[in-house]
Amino acid sequence: MAIQTILVINKSGGLVYQRDFIKTGAKLSSNEYLILAGTLQGVVAIASQVTPKALQISAKTGSKTANEPSQLIPYVGSLGAPAQNLSDMGSFMGQDFFNESFPSWNQSGLKHVTTDQLSMFLYQTLTGLKFVAISTQSTTNAMAVSIAENLLRKAYCLYADYVMKNPFHDPEMPIKCELFDTHLAELVGQL
Amino acid sequence: MAIYSFWIFDRHLGNCIFDREWTLKSNQSSGTTNSKLNEDTAKLLYGMVFSLRSISQKLSGEGSHNEIRTISTGKYRAHILCTASGLWFVLLSDLKQEDLSHVLRYLYSEIYVKTVVHNWFSPVDFAESDSEKRGQGFRKIRNRNFLASVERFLGPMVN
């Protein structure tokens, strides 16, 4: 699974970060990426509205506890783990950013889109920030989805470390941060 | 296997010509067929597929073909088949179904083509005038053969 692009979308639907990792992919102008981000924001909202009636009924009749464990995303070990330089983990201790399964904060919104050539994964945070990865492999495999969620959560860890702790960064504005750039490239490179 | 609903959209931007929604997993004949109440959901679903489809076509670059296949959310997965004549077949299922494109292909080639296209009494186009295009249409597939075949084929998959 090669990652073609990673995007970060802020809570109002604006694109704050976009980076291509392979040169062969389609070249979109920055304006087109902005439109893409805005469209995704809208679709995330619509997707939860289209929830089938069967699910709405079963949620009402109270099988809530049965639904919870499926929303836990398993930890995928050694994914993009820094092999030698432990000092490069920023403010995270240990071998990896985290080492257990984590709950998904995106309960009913858009998560994953596949097309003939690509698949797109969305990771949503509690604060409304969205991380999007576009991969050059089209797969609906549950394993691939959890790998992508793990990868994007690690990107979120990097965001927390190198973007949020940057005093020159204005939230909701495009991210211009070299450390975030290099570490994200490293993370994707290790995949 | 669990499927939740099945939709067909024609080429006139957002006209839903068939919808079938099952409401109870335990009951194959539960739910609604061609219901007025589903009109709004159909429009939302159409809009969602339309925007993601345009994104996917942009991302593939010039010349190459990149049709959308599935859309998954935290709760369900939508499987999509777009035909060259502009028909969209959309099937909503639970997250355990990874790829139902073969089911959609069968629905198109064995059920839709044989009971609607090969049927001389069925209209070729479900919008009869300009005022029924662009999502304003209200004509649905009411062909008895089609309804029965869809029910026979998809019914066992509901649970």
Coordinates of C-alpha atoms in Angstrom, one line a residue:
Chain A
M1 CA 0.0 0.0 0.0
A2 CA 1.6 3.2 -1.1
I3 CA 0.3 6.5 0.2
Q4 CA -0.2 9.0 -2.6
T5 CA -1.4 12.0 -0.7
I6 CA -2.1 13.1 2.8
L7 CA -4.4 15.9 3.5
V8 CA -5.5 17.7 6.7
I9 CA -8.8 19.4 6.8
N10 CA -9.8 21.8 9.6
K11 CA -13.1 21.8 11.4
S12 CA -14.7 24.3 9.0
G13 CA -13.8 22.3 5.9
G14 CA -10.8 24.2 4.8
L15 CA -7.7 22.5 3.6
V16 CA -4.8 23.3 5.9
Y17 CA -2.2 20.8 4.7
Q18 CA -1.6 18.8 1.5
R19 CA 1.3 16.8 0.4
D20 CA 2.0 14.3 -2.4
F21 CA 4.4 11.5 -1.7
I22 CA 4.6 10.0 -5.2
K23 CA 5.3 11.9 -8.3
T24 CA 3.3 9.7 -10.7
G25 CA -0.1 10.5 -9.4
A26 CA -2.5 12.9 -11.0
K27 CA -1.6 16.5 -10.5
L28 CA -4.3 18.6 -9.1
S29 CA -3.9 22.3 -8.6
S30 CA -4.1 23.7 -5.1
N31 CA -7.5 25.2 -5.9
E32 CA -8.8 21.7 -6.9
Y33 CA -7.5 20.3 -3.6
L34 CA -9.3 23.0 -1.7
I35 CA -12.5 22.1 -3.5
L36 CA -11.9 18.4 -2.7
A37 CA -11.5 19.2 1.0
G38 CA -14.7 21.2 1.0
T39 CA -16.6 18.4 -0.8
L40 CA -15.3 15.8 1.6
Q41 CA -16.5 17.9 4.5
G42 CA -20.0 18.0 3.0
V43 CA -20.1 14.3 2.3
V44 CA -19.0 13.4 5.8
A45 CA -22.1 15.3 7.0
I46 CA -24.4 13.8 4.4
A47 CA -23.1 10.2 5.0
S48 CA -24.5 10.1 8.5
Q49 CA -27.9 11.3 7.3
V50 CA -28.2 8.4 4.9
T51 CA -27.9 5.8 7.7
P52 CA -30.3 2.9 6.8
K53 CA -33.6 2.6 8.7
A54 CA -32.8 -0.9 9.8
L55 CA -29.8 0.5 11.8
Q56 CA -31.8 3.4 13.2
I57 CA -34.4 0.9 14.5
S58 CA -31.8 -1.5 16.0
A59 CA -30.1 1.4 17.7
K60 CA -33.4 2.5 19.3
T61 CA -34.2 -1.0 20.6
G62 CA -31.0 -0.8 22.6
S63 CA -28.2 -3.0 21.2
K64 CA -25.8 -0.1 21.8
T65 CA -23.4 -2.1 23.9
A66 CA -23.2 -4.7 21.2
N67 CA -22.1 -2.0 18.8
E68 CA -19.3 -0.5 20.9
P69 CA -16.5 -3.1 20.7
S70 CA -16.6 -3.2 16.9
Q71 CA -15.7 0.5 16.9
L72 CA -12.3 -0.3 18.5
I73 CA -9.5 -0.1 16.0
P74 CA -6.8 -2.7 16.7
Y75 CA -3.3 -1.5 17.1
V76 CA -1.1 -2.6 14.1
G77 CA 2.4 -3.1 15.5
S78 CA 5.7 -1.9 13.9
L79 CA 3.8 0.2 11.4
G80 CA 6.1 3.1 10.5
A81 CA 7.9 2.5 13.8
P82 CA 11.3 4.2 14.0
A83 CA 13.7 1.3 14.1
Q84 CA 16.8 2.9 15.5
N85 CA 16.5 6.5 16.6
L86 CA 14.2 6.6 19.6
S87 CA 15.0 10.3 20.2
D88 CA 13.0 11.1 17.1
M89 CA 9.6 10.3 18.7
G90 CA 9.2 13.9 19.8
S91 CA 7.4 14.0 23.2
F92 CA 6.2 10.4 22.9
M93 CA 8.0 7.8 25.0
G94 CA 8.6 4.2 24.1
Q95 CA 9.0 2.2 20.9
D96 CA 5.9 3.6 19.3
F97 CA 3.4 6.5 19.7
F98 CA 0.9 4.1 21.2
N99 CA 0.6 0.4 21.6
E100 CA -3.0 -0.6 22.2
S101 CA -6.3 -0.5 20.3
F102 CA -8.2 2.8 20.3
P103 CA -11.8 3.9 19.9
S104 CA -12.9 5.5 16.6
W105 CA -14.3 9.0 17.1
N106 CA -16.0 8.8 13.7
Q107 CA -19.1 6.8 14.5
S108 CA -21.4 7.4 11.6
G109 CA -19.5 9.7 9.2
L110 CA -17.6 8.8 6.1
K111 CA -14.6 6.6 6.7
H112 CA -13.4 5.0 3.6
V113 CA -14.0 5.3 -0.2
T114 CA -12.7 2.9 -2.9
T115 CA -12.6 3.4 -6.6
D116 CA -11.1 1.4 -9.4
Q117 CA -7.6 2.7 -8.8
L118 CA -7.5 4.3 -5.4
S119 CA -8.8 4.2 -1.9
M120 CA -9.2 7.1 0.4
F121 CA -9.3 6.9 4.2
L122 CA -10.6 9.4 6.7
Y123 CA -9.6 9.8 10.3
Q124 CA -11.6 12.2 12.3
T125 CA -10.6 13.7 15.7
L126 CA -12.9 14.8 18.5
T127 CA -12.0 18.5 17.7
G128 CA -13.3 18.1 14.1
L129 CA -10.0 17.9 12.4
K130 CA -9.8 15.4 9.6
F131 CA -6.8 13.5 8.3
V132 CA -7.2 12.0 4.8
A133 CA -4.9 9.5 3.2
I134 CA -5.2 8.5 -0.5
S135 CA -3.6 5.2 -1.3
T136 CA -2.8 3.8 -4.7
Q137 CA -4.4 0.4 -3.9
S138 CA -8.1 -0.2 -4.1
T139 CA -9.1 -2.4 -1.2
T140 CA -12.0 -2.8 1.2
N141 CA -10.1 -5.2 3.4
A142 CA -10.7 -4.6 7.1
M143 CA -7.0 -5.0 7.7
A144 CA -6.1 -2.2 5.3
V145 CA -8.6 0.1 6.9
S146 CA -7.2 -0.5 10.3
I147 CA -3.7 0.0 9.0
A148 CA -4.7 3.3 7.5
E149 CA -6.4 4.4 10.8
N150 CA -3.3 3.6 12.7
L151 CA -1.1 5.5 10.2
L152 CA -3.4 8.6 10.4
R153 CA -3.5 8.4 14.2
K154 CA 0.3 8.6 14.1
A155 CA 0.1 11.5 11.7
Y156 CA -2.2 13.1 14.4
C157 CA 0.4 12.4 17.0
L158 CA 2.9 14.3 14.8
Y159 CA 0.4 17.1 14.4
A160 CA 0.0 17.4 18.1
D161 CA 3.7 17.5 18.6
Y162 CA 5.0 19.7 15.8
V163 CA 2.1 21.8 14.8
M164 CA 0.2 22.5 18.0
K165 CA 3.4 23.3 19.9
N166 CA 4.5 25.8 17.3
P167 CA 3.9 29.3 18.6
F168 CA 3.9 30.7 15.1
H169 CA 1.1 28.5 13.9
D170 CA -2.3 30.0 13.8
P171 CA -5.0 27.3 14.2
E172 CA -7.3 27.1 11.2
M173 CA -4.6 28.4 8.9
P174 CA -2.5 26.4 6.5
I175 CA 0.3 24.4 8.2
K176 CA 3.8 25.6 7.4
C177 CA 6.0 23.6 9.6
E178 CA 9.2 22.0 8.5
L179 CA 9.4 19.5 11.4
F180 CA 5.9 18.2 10.7
D181 CA 6.8 17.9 7.0
T182 CA 10.0 15.8 7.6
H183 CA 8.5 13.6 10.2
L184 CA 5.4 12.9 8.2
A185 CA 7.6 12.0 5.2
E186 CA 9.6 9.7 7.4
L187 CA 6.4 8.0 8.7
V188 CA 5.0 7.4 5.2
G189 CA 8.4 6.3 4.0
Q190 CA 8.6 3.6 6.6
L191 CA 5.3 2.1 5.4
Chain B
M1 CA -24.8 -11.3 4.9
A2 CA -26.9 -8.3 5.6
I3 CA -28.1 -5.7 3.2
Y4 CA -30.1 -2.7 4.1
S5 CA -31.4 -1.1 0.9
F6 CA -31.2 -1.1 -2.9
W7 CA -31.5 2.0 -5.1
I8 CA -31.5 2.7 -8.9
F9 CA -30.9 6.1 -10.3
D10 CA -31.4 7.0 -13.9
R11 CA -29.3 9.3 -16.1
H12 CA -31.4 12.4 -15.4
L13 CA -29.4 13.8 -12.5
G14 CA -30.9 12.5 -9.3
N15 CA -34.1 10.8 -10.5
C16 CA -34.5 7.7 -8.4
I17 CA -36.4 5.1 -10.4
F18 CA -36.4 2.3 -7.9
D19 CA -35.8 2.0 -4.2
R20 CA -36.2 -0.9 -1.8
E21 CA -35.4 -0.6 1.9
W22 CA -35.6 -3.5 4.4
T23 CA -36.3 -2.3 7.9
L24 CA -36.1 -5.5 9.8
K25 CA -33.2 -7.8 9.5
S26 CA -35.3 -10.8 10.6
N27 CA -38.0 -10.3 8.0
Q28 CA -37.3 -10.5 4.3
S29 CA -40.5 -8.9 3.2
S30 CA -40.4 -6.0 5.7
G31 CA -39.7 -2.4 4.7
T32 CA -40.7 -0.2 1.8
T33 CA -40.7 -0.3 -2.0
N34 CA -40.7 2.8 -4.1
S35 CA -41.8 4.8 -1.1
K36 CA -42.4 8.6 -1.2
L37 CA -40.9 8.8 2.3
N38 CA -37.5 7.8 0.8
E39 CA -37.3 10.7 -1.7
D40 CA -35.2 12.8 0.6
T41 CA -32.8 10.0 1.5
A42 CA -32.5 9.2 -2.2
K43 CA -31.5 12.8 -3.0
L44 CA -28.9 12.7 -0.2
L45 CA -27.5 9.4 -1.4
Y46 CA -27.4 10.6 -4.9
G47 CA -25.5 13.8 -3.8
M48 CA -23.0 11.8 -1.8
V49 CA -22.2 9.4 -4.7
F50 CA -22.2 12.3 -7.2
S51 CA -19.6 14.3 -5.2
L52 CA -17.3 11.4 -4.4
R53 CA -17.6 10.2 -8.0
S54 CA -16.4 13.6 -9.3
I55 CA -13.6 13.5 -6.7
S56 CA -12.5 10.1 -7.9
Q57 CA -12.6 11.1 -11.5
K58 CA -10.4 14.2 -10.8
L59 CA -7.9 12.1 -8.8
S60 CA -7.3 9.6 -11.6
G61 CA -5.9 12.2 -14.0
E62 CA -6.6 12.7 -17.7
G63 CA -7.8 9.8 -19.9
S64 CA -7.9 7.0 -17.4
H65 CA -11.1 5.7 -16.1
N66 CA -11.7 5.7 -12.3
E67 CA -15.2 4.8 -11.2
I68 CA -16.2 4.7 -7.6
R69 CA -16.9 1.3 -6.1
T70 CA -17.7 1.5 -2.4
I71 CA -18.2 4.2 0.2
S72 CA -18.0 3.1 3.9
T73 CA -19.0 5.0 7.0
G74 CA -18.8 3.9 10.6
K75 CA -22.1 2.1 10.3
Y76 CA -22.7 0.9 6.7
R77 CA -21.1 0.4 3.3
A78 CA -22.5 1.5 0.0
H79 CA -21.6 -0.4 -3.1
I80 CA -22.0 1.4 -6.4
L81 CA -22.2 0.3 -10.1
C82 CA -22.3 3.0 -12.7
T83 CA -23.2 1.9 -16.2
A84 CA -22.2 3.6 -19.4
S85 CA -25.8 4.6 -20.0
G86 CA -25.8 6.6 -16.9
L87 CA -27.6 4.3 -14.6
W88 CA -26.4 3.9 -11.0
F89 CA -27.1 0.9 -8.9
V90 CA -26.5 1.4 -5.2
L91 CA -26.6 -1.2 -2.6
L92 CA -26.3 -0.5 1.1
S93 CA -24.9 -3.3 3.3
D94 CA -23.2 -3.8 6.6
L95 CA -19.5 -3.5 7.0
K96 CA -18.8 -7.2 6.8
Q97 CA -19.5 -7.2 3.0
E98 CA -16.3 -6.2 1.4
D99 CA -17.2 -6.2 -2.2
L100 CA -20.7 -6.8 -3.7
S101 CA -19.9 -5.7 -7.2
H102 CA -20.8 -9.2 -8.6
V103 CA -24.2 -8.8 -6.9
L104 CA -24.7 -5.4 -8.6
R105 CA -23.6 -6.8 -11.9
Y106 CA -26.1 -9.6 -11.7
L107 CA -28.9 -7.2 -10.7
Y108 CA -28.1 -5.1 -13.8
S109 CA -27.4 -7.8 -16.4
E110 CA -29.7 -10.5 -15.4
I111 CA -32.6 -8.7 -13.7
Y112 CA -32.7 -5.1 -15.0
V113 CA -31.8 -5.9 -18.6
K114 CA -34.1 -8.9 -18.8
T115 CA -37.2 -7.5 -17.1
V116 CA -37.1 -3.8 -17.9
V117 CA -35.0 -3.3 -21.0
H118 CA -36.2 -6.3 -22.9
N119 CA -39.8 -5.4 -21.9
W120 CA -41.6 -3.6 -24.7
F121 CA -44.3 -2.3 -22.4
S122 CA -41.8 -0.6 -20.0
P123 CA -40.7 2.9 -20.9
V124 CA -37.1 3.2 -22.1
D125 CA -36.7 6.4 -20.2
F126 CA -38.4 7.2 -16.9
A127 CA -38.6 10.9 -17.5
E128 CA -41.2 11.7 -20.1
S129 CA -40.7 15.5 -20.4
D130 CA -38.2 18.1 -19.5
S131 CA -40.0 19.0 -16.3
E132 CA -39.3 15.5 -15.0
K133 CA -35.6 15.7 -15.4
R134 CA -32.9 16.9 -12.9
G135 CA -34.3 15.1 -9.9
Q136 CA -38.0 16.2 -10.5
G137 CA -39.0 12.8 -11.8
F138 CA -41.6 10.6 -10.0
R139 CA -41.9 7.6 -12.3
K140 CA -40.6 4.4 -10.8
I141 CA -40.1 0.9 -12.0
R142 CA -43.4 -0.8 -11.2
N143 CA -42.9 -3.9 -13.4
R144 CA -44.2 -6.9 -11.5
N145 CA -41.5 -9.2 -12.9
F146 CA -38.7 -6.9 -11.9
L147 CA -40.0 -6.4 -8.4
A148 CA -40.4 -10.2 -7.9
S149 CA -37.0 -11.0 -9.3
V150 CA -35.3 -8.4 -7.1
E151 CA -37.2 -9.7 -4.1
R152 CA -36.2 -13.3 -5.0
F153 CA -32.6 -12.5 -5.5
L154 CA -31.9 -10.0 -2.7
G155 CA -34.4 -11.3 -0.1
P156 CA -32.2 -14.2 1.1
M157 CA -29.3 -11.7 1.7
V158 CA -31.3 -9.4 4.0
N159 CA -30.2 -11.3 7.1

